[in-house]
Amino acid sequence: MKNESGEIQPGGWICANCGVPLELLPADAIYMGSSFQVDLPRCPACGVTFIPQELAEGKMLEVEKLLEDK
Ligand SMILES: [Zn+2]
């Protein structure tokens, strides 16, 4: 369903179960034996955290680079 008048949240994540916009919340991630925090989209309704495909595929270098920019 298209929502042409509503604002699109940064990232544009929508929970497939609830159909509500996801909130970016800090989550613990572990890469190369060290843990760090990364903002992941989380559904405020059902609490499911969605892992971006890049993370799911193990391309954590992108995240690491983002963190270095901070
Ligand atoms: Zn949900």
Short mmCIF file of C-alpha atoms and ligand atoms in Angstrom, two decimals:
data_model
loop_
_atom_site.label_atom_id
_atom_site.label_comp_id
_atom_site.label_asym_id
_atom_site.label_seq_id
_atom_site.Cartn_x
_atom_site.Cartn_y
_atom_site.Cartn_z
CA MET A 1 0.00 0.00 0.00
CA LYS A 2 1.36 3.43 -0.89
CA ASN A 3 1.21 6.35 1.44
CA GLU A 4 1.74 9.33 -0.80
CA SER A 5 0.78 12.06 1.64
CA GLY A 6 2.43 10.73 4.77
CA GLU A 7 5.99 11.41 5.65
CA ILE A 8 8.49 8.71 4.99
CA GLN A 9 10.61 8.00 8.00
CA PRO A 10 14.36 8.03 7.58
CA GLY A 11 15.15 4.57 6.37
CA GLY A 12 11.55 3.94 5.48
CA TRP A 13 11.30 0.78 7.57
CA ILE A 14 7.84 -0.65 8.07
CA CYS A 15 7.07 -3.69 10.19
CA ALA A 16 5.77 -6.40 7.91
CA ASN A 17 3.68 -7.79 10.74
CA CYS A 18 2.15 -4.61 12.13
CA GLY A 19 2.47 -2.15 9.27
CA VAL A 20 3.80 0.54 11.60
CA PRO A 21 6.97 2.60 11.07
CA LEU A 22 9.97 1.19 12.84
CA GLU A 23 11.99 3.20 15.29
CA LEU A 24 15.74 3.33 15.13
CA LEU A 25 17.02 2.14 18.47
CA PRO A 26 20.54 1.36 19.58
CA ALA A 27 21.28 -2.34 19.70
CA ASP A 28 24.36 -4.25 20.66
CA ALA A 29 26.26 -5.74 17.77
CA ILE A 30 29.37 -7.83 17.79
CA TYR A 31 31.93 -7.74 15.05
CA MET A 32 35.37 -9.28 15.02
CA GLY A 33 35.08 -10.06 18.71
CA SER A 34 34.36 -6.53 19.79
CA SER A 35 30.95 -5.21 20.63
CA PHE A 36 29.56 -1.86 19.69
CA GLN A 37 26.22 -0.20 19.43
CA VAL A 38 24.43 0.24 16.16
CA ASP A 39 21.05 1.76 15.49
CA LEU A 40 18.71 -0.88 14.20
CA PRO A 41 15.08 -0.48 13.19
CA ARG A 42 12.81 -1.93 15.83
CA CYS A 43 9.04 -2.29 15.76
CA PRO A 44 7.45 -0.40 18.68
CA ALA A 45 4.40 -2.64 18.47
CA CYS A 46 5.77 -6.19 18.43
CA GLY A 47 9.35 -5.45 19.43
CA VAL A 48 10.95 -7.24 16.52
CA THR A 49 14.35 -5.90 15.57
CA PHE A 50 14.97 -5.88 11.88
CA ILE A 51 18.48 -6.65 10.72
CA PRO A 52 19.38 -4.80 7.56
CA GLN A 53 20.35 -7.14 4.78
CA GLU A 54 23.92 -5.89 4.78
CA LEU A 55 24.25 -6.92 8.41
CA ALA A 56 22.52 -10.23 7.83
CA GLU A 57 24.95 -10.99 5.04
CA GLY A 58 27.89 -10.21 7.26
CA LYS A 59 28.92 -7.01 5.58
CA MET A 60 29.66 -5.37 8.89
CA LEU A 61 32.50 -3.32 7.48
CA GLU A 62 29.95 -0.77 6.35
CA VAL A 63 28.73 -0.37 9.90
CA GLU A 64 32.24 -0.16 11.23
CA LYS A 65 32.98 2.59 8.76
CA LEU A 66 29.86 4.46 9.78
CA LEU A 67 30.90 4.29 13.39
CA GLU A 68 34.29 5.70 12.58
CA ASP A 69 32.64 8.72 11.00
CA LYS A 70 30.96 9.60 14.25
ZN ZN B 1 5.64 -5.20 14.45
#
